N, CA, C and O atoms as a CHARMM CRD file, in Angstrom:
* protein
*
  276
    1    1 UNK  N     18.44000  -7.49300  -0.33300 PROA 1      0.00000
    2    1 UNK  CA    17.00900  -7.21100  -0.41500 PROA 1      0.00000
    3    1 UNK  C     16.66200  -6.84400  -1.85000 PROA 1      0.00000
    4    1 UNK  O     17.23600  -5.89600  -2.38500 PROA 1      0.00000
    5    2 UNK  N     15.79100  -7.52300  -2.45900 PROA 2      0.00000
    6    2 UNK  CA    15.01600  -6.88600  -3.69300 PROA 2      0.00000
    7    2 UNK  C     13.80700  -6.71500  -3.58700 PROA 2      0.00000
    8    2 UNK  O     12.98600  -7.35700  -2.93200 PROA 2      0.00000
    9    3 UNK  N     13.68500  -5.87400  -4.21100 PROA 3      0.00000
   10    3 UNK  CA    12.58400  -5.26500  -4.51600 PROA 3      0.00000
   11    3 UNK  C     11.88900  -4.75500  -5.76600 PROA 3      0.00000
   12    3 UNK  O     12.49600  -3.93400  -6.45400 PROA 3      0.00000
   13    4 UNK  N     10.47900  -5.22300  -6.19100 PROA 4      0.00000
   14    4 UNK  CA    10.30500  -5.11700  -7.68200 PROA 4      0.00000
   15    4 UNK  C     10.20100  -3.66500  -7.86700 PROA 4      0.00000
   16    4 UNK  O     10.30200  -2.82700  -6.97000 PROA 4      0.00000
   17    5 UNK  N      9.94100  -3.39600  -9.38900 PROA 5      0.00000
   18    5 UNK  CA     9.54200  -1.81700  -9.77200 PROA 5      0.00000
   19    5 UNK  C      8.20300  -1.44100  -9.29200 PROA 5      0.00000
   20    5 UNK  O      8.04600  -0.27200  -8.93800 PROA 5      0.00000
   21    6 UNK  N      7.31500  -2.17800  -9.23500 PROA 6      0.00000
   22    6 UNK  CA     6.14000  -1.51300  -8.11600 PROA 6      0.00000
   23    6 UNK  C      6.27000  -1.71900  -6.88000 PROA 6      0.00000
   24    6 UNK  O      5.28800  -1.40400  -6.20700 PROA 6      0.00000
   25    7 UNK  N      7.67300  -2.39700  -6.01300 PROA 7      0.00000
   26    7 UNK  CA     7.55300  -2.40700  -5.12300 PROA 7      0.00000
   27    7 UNK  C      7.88600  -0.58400  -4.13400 PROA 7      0.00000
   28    7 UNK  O      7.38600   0.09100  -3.23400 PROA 7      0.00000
   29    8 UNK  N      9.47800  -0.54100  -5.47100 PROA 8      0.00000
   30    8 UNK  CA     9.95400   1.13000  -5.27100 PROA 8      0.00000
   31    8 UNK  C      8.61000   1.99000  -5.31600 PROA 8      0.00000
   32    8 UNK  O      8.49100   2.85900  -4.45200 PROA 8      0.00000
   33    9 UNK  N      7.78300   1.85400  -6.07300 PROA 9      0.00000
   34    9 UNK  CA     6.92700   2.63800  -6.63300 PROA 9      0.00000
   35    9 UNK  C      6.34100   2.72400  -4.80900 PROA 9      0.00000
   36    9 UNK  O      6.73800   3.68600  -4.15000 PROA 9      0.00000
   37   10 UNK  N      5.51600   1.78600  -4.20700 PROA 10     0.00000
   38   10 UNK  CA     4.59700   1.66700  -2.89900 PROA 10     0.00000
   39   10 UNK  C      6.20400   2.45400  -1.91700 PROA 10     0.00000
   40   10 UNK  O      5.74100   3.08600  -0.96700 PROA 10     0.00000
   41   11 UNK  N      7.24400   2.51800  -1.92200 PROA 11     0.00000
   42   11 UNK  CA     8.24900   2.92000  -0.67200 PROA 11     0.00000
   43   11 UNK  C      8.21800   4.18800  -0.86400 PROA 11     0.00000
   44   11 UNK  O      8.01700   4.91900   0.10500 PROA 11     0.00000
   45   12 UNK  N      8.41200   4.73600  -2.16700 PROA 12     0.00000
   46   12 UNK  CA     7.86800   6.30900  -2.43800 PROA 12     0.00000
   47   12 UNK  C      6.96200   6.82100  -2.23600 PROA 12     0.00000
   48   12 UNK  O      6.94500   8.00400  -2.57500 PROA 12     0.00000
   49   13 UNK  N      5.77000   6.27400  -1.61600 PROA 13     0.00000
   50   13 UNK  CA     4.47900   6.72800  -1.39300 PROA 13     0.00000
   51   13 UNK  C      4.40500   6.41300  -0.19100 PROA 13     0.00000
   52   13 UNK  O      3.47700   6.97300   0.39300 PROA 13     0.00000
   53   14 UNK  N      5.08700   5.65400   0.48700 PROA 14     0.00000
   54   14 UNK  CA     5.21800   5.66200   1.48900 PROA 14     0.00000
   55   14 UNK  C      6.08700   6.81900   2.11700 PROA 14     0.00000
   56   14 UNK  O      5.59300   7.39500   3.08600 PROA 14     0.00000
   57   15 UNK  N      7.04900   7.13100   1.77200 PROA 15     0.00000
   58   15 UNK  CA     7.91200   7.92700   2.43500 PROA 15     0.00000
   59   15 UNK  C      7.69200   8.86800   2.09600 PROA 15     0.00000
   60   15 UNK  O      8.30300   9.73100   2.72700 PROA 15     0.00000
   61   16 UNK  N      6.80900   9.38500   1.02800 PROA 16     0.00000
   62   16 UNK  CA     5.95500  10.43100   1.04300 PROA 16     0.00000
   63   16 UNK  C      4.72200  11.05000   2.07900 PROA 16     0.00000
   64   16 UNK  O      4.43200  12.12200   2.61000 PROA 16     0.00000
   65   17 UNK  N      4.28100   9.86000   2.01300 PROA 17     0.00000
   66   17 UNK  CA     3.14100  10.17100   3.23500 PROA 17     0.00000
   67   17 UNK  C      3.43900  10.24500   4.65900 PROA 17     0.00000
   68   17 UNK  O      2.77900  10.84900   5.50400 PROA 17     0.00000
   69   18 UNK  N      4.52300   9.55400   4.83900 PROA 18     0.00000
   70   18 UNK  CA     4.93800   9.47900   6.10700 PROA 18     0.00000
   71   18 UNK  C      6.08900  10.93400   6.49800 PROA 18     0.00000
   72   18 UNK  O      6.36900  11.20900   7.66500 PROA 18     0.00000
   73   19 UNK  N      6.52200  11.56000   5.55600 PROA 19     0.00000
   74   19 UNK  CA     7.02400  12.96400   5.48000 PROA 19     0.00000
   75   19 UNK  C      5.85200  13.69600   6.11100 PROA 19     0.00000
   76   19 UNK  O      5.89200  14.08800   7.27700 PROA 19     0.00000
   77   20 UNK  N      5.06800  13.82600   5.51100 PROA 20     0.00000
   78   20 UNK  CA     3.71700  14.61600   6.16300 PROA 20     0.00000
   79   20 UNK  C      3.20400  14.90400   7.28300 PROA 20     0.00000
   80   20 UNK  O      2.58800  15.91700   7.61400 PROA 20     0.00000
   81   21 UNK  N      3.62200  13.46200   8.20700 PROA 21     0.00000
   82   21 UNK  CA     2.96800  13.43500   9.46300 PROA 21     0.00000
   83   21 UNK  C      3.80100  12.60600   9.85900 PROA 21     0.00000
   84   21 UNK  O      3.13300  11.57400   9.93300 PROA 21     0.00000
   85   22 UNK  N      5.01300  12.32000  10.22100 PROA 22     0.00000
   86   22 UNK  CA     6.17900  11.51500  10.77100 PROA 22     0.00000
   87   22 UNK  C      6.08600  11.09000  12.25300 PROA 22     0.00000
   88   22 UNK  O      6.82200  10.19900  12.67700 PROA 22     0.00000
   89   23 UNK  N      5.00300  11.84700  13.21300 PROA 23     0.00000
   90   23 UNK  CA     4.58800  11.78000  14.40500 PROA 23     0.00000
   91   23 UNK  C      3.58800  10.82600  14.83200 PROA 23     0.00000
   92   23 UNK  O      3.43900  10.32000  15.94500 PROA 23     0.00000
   93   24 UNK  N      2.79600  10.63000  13.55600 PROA 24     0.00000
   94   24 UNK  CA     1.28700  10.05200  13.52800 PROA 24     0.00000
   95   24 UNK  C      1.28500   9.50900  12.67300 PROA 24     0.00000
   96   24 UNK  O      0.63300   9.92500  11.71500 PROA 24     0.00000
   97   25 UNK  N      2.14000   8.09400  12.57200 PROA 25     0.00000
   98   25 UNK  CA     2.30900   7.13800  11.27400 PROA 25     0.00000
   99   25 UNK  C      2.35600   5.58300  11.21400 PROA 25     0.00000
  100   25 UNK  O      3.33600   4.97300  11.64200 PROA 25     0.00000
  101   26 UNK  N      0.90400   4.73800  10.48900 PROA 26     0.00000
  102   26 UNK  CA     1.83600   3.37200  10.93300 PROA 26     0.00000
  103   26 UNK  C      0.87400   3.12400   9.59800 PROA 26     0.00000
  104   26 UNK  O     -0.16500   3.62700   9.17100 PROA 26     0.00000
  105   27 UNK  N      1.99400   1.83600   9.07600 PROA 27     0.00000
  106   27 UNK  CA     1.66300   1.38300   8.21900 PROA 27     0.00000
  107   27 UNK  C      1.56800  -0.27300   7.81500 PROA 27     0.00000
  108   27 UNK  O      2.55900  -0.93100   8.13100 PROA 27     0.00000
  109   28 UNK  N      0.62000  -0.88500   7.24200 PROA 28     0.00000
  110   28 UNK  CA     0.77500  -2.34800   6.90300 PROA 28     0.00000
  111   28 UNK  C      1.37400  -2.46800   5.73400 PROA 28     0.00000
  112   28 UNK  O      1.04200  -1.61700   4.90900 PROA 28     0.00000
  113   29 UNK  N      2.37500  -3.47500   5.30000 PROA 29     0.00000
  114   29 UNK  CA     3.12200  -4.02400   3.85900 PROA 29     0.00000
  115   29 UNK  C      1.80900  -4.24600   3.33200 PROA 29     0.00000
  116   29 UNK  O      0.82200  -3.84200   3.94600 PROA 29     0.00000
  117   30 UNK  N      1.71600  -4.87000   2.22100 PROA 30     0.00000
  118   30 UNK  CA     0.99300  -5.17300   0.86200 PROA 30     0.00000
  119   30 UNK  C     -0.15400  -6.32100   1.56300 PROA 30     0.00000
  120   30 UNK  O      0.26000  -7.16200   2.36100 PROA 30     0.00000
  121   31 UNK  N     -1.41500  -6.26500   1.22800 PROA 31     0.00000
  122   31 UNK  CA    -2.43300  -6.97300   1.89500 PROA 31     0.00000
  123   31 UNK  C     -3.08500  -7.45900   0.83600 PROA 31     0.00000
  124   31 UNK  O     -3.43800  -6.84700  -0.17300 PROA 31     0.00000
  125   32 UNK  N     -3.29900  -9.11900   1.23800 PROA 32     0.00000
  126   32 UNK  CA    -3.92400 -10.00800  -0.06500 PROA 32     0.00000
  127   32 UNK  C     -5.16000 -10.05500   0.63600 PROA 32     0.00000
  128   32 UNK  O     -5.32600 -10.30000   1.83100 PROA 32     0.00000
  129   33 UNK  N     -6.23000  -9.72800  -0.45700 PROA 33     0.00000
  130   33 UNK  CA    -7.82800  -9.70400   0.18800 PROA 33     0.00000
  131   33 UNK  C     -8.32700 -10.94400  -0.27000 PROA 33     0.00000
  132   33 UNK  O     -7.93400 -11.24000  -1.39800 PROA 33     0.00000
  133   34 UNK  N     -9.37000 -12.06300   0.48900 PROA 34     0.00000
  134   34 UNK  CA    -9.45100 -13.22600  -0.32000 PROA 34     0.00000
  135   34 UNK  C    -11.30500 -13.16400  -0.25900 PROA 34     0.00000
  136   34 UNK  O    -12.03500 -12.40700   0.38100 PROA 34     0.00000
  137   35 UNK  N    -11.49900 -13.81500  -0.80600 PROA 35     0.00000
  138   35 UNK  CA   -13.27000 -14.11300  -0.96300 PROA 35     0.00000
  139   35 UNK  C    -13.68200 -14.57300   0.18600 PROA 35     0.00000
  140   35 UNK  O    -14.56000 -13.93800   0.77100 PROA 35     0.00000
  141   36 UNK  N    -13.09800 -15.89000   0.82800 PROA 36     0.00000
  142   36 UNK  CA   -13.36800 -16.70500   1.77300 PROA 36     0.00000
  143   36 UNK  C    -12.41200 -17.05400   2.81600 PROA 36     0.00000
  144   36 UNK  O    -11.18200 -17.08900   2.79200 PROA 36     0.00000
  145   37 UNK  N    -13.05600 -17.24500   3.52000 PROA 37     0.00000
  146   37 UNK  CA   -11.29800 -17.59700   4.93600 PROA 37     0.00000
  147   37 UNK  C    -10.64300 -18.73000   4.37700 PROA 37     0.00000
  148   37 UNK  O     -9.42800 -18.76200   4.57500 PROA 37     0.00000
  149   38 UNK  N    -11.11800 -19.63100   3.75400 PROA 38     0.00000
  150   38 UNK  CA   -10.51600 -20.84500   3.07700 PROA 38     0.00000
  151   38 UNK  C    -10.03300 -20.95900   1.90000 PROA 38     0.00000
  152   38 UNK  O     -9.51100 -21.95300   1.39500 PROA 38     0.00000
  153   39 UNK  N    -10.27600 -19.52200   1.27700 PROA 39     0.00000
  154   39 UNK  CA    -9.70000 -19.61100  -0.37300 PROA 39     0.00000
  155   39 UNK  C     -8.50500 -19.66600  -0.18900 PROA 39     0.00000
  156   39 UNK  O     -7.99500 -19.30300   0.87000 PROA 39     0.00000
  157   40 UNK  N     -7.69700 -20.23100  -1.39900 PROA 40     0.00000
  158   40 UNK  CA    -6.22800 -19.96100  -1.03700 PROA 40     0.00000
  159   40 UNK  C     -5.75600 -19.11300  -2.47400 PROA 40     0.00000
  160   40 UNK  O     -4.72000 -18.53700  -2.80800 PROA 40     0.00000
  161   41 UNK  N     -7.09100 -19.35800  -3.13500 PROA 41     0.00000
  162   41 UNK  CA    -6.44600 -18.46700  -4.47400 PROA 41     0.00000
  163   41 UNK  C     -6.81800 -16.36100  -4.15000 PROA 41     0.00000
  164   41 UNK  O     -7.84400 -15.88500  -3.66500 PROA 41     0.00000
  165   42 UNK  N     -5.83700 -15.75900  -4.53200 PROA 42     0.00000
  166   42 UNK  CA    -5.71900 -14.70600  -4.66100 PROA 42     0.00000
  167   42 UNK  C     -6.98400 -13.85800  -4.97500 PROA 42     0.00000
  168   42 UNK  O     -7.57500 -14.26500  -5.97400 PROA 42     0.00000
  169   43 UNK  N     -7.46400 -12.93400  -4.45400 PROA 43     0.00000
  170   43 UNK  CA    -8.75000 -12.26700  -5.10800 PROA 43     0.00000
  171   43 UNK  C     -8.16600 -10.88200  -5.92800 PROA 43     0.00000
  172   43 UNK  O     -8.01900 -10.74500  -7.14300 PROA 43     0.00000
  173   44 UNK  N     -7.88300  -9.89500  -4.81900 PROA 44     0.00000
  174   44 UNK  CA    -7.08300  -8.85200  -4.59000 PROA 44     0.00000
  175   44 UNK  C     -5.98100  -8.42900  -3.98300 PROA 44     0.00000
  176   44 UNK  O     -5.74400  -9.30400  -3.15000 PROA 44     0.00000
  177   45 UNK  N     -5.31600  -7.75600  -3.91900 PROA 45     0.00000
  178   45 UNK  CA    -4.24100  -6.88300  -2.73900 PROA 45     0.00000
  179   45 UNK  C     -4.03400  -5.74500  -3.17400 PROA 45     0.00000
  180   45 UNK  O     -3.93800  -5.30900  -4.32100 PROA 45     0.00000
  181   46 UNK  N     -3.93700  -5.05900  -1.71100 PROA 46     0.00000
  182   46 UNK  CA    -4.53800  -3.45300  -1.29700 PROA 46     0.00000
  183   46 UNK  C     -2.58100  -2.94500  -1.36700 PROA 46     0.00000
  184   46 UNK  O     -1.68300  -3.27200  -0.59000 PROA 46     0.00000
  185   47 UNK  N     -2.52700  -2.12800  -2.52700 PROA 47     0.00000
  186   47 UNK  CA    -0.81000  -1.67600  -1.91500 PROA 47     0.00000
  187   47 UNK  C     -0.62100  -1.17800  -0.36600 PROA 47     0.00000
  188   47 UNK  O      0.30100  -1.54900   0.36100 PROA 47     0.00000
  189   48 UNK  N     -1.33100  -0.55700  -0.11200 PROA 48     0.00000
  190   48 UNK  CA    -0.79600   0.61100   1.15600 PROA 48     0.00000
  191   48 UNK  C     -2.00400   0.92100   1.94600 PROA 48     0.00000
  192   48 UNK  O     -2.87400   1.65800   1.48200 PROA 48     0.00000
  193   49 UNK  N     -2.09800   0.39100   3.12300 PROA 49     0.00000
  194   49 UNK  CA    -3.13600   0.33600   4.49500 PROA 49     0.00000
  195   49 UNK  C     -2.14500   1.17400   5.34800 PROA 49     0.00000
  196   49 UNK  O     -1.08000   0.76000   5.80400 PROA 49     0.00000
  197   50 UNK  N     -2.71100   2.52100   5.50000 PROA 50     0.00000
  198   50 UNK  CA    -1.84100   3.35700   6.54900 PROA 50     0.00000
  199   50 UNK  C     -2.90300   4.29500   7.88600 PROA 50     0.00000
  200   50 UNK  O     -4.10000   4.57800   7.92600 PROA 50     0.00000
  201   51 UNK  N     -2.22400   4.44000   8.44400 PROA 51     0.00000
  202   51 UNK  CA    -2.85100   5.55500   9.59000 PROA 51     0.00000
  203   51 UNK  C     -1.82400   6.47900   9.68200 PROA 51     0.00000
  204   51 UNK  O     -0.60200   6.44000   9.82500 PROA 51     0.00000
  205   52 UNK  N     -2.97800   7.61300   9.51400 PROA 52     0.00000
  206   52 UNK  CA    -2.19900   8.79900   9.56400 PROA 52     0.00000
  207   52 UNK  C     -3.02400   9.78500  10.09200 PROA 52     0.00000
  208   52 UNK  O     -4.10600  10.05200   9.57000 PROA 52     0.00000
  209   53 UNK  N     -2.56600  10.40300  11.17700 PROA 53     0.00000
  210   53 UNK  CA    -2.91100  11.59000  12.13500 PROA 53     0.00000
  211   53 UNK  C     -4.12800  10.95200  12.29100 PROA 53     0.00000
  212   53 UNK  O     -4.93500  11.87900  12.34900 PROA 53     0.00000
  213   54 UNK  N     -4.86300   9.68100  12.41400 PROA 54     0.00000
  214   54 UNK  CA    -5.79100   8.93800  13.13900 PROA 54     0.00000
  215   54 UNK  C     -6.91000   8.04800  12.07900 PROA 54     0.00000
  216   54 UNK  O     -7.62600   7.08300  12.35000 PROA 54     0.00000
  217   55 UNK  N     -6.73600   8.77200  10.83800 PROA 55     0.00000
  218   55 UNK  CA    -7.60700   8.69800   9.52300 PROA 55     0.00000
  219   55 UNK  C     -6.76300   7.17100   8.88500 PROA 55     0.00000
  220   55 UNK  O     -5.59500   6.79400   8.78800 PROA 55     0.00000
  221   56 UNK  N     -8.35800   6.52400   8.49300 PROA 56     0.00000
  222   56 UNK  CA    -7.71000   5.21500   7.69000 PROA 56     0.00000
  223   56 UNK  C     -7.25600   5.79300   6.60700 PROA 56     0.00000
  224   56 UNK  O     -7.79700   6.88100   6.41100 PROA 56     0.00000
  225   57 UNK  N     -6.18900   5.38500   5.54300 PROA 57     0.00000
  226   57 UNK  CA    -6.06300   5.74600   4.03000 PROA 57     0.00000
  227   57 UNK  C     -5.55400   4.11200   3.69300 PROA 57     0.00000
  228   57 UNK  O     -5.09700   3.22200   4.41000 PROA 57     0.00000
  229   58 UNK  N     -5.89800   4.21100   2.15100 PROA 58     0.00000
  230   58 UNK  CA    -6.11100   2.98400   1.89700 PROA 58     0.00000
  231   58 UNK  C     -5.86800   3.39500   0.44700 PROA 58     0.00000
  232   58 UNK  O     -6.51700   4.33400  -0.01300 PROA 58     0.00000
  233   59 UNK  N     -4.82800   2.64200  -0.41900 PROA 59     0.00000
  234   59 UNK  CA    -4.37600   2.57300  -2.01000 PROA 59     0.00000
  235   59 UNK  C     -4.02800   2.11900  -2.28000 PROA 59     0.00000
  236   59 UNK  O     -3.33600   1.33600  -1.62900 PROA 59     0.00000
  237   60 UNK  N     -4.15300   2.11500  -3.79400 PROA 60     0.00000
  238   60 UNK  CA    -3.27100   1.49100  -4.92200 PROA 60     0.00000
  239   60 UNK  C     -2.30200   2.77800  -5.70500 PROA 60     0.00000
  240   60 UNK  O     -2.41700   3.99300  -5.86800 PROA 60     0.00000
  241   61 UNK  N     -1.21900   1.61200  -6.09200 PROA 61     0.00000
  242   61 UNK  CA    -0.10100   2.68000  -6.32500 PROA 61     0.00000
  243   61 UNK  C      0.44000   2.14600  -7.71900 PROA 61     0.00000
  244   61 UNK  O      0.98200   1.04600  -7.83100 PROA 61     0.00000
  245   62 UNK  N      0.24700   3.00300  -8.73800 PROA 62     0.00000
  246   62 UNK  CA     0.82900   2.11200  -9.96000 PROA 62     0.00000
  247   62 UNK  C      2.38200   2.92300 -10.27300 PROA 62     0.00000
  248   62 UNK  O      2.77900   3.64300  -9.35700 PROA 62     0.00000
  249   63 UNK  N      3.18300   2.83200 -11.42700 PROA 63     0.00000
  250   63 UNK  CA     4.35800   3.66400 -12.19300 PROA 63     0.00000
  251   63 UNK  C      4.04700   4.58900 -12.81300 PROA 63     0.00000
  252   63 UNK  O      4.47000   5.74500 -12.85000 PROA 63     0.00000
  253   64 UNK  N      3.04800   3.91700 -13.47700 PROA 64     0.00000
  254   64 UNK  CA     2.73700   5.07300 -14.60800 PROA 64     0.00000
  255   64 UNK  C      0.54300   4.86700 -14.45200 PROA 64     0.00000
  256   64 UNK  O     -0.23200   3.92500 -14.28600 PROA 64     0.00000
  257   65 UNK  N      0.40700   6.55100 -14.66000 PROA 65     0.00000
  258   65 UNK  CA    -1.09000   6.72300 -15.18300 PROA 65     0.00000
  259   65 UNK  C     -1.77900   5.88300 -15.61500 PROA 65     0.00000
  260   65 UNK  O     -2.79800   5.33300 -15.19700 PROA 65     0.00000
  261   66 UNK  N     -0.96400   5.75000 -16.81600 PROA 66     0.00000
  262   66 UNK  CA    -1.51300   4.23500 -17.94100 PROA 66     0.00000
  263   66 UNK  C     -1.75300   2.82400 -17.13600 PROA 66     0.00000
  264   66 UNK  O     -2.47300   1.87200 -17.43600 PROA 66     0.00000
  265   67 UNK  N     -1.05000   2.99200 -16.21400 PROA 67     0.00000
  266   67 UNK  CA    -1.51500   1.53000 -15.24900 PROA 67     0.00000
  267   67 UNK  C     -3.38700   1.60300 -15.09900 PROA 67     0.00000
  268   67 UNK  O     -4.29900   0.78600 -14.97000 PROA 67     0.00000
  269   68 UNK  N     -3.30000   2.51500 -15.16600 PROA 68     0.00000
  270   68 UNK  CA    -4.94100   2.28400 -14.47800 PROA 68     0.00000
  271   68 UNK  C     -6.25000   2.33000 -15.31400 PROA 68     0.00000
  272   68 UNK  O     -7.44700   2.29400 -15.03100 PROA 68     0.00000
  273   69 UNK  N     -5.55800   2.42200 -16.40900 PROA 69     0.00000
  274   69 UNK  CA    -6.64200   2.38100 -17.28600 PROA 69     0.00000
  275   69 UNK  C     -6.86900   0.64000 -17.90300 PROA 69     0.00000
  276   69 UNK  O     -7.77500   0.37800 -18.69400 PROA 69     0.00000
């Protein structure tokens, strides 16, 4: 199995969040958002679509701060 450096980055935030509430946890892998049902080119993708204790949460997860600027 590989996995990139932002992929480690999204499993740590995962297993972070899921520490929290280990009872009340589900989560989707990496989600490509598209413009149209027929696009096939890429728009966006959402790192981390989770439920937790019933609440949507929804992020992006970079390495470093500087990612986001």
């Amino acid at each position: 199995l590989e996995v990139s450096d932002g992929g480690i980055t999204v499993l740590w935030t995962l297993g972070f969040l899921h520490r929290k509430n280990p009872y009340n946890f589900f989560y989707m892998p990496e989600v490509w958002l598209f413009d149209k049902n027929d696009d096939k080119g890429c728009e966006n993708e959402i790192d981390i679509i989770c439920m937790i204790n019933g609440k949507l949460c929804i992020g992006e997860v970079k390495k470093s701060v500087v990612d986001f600027v």
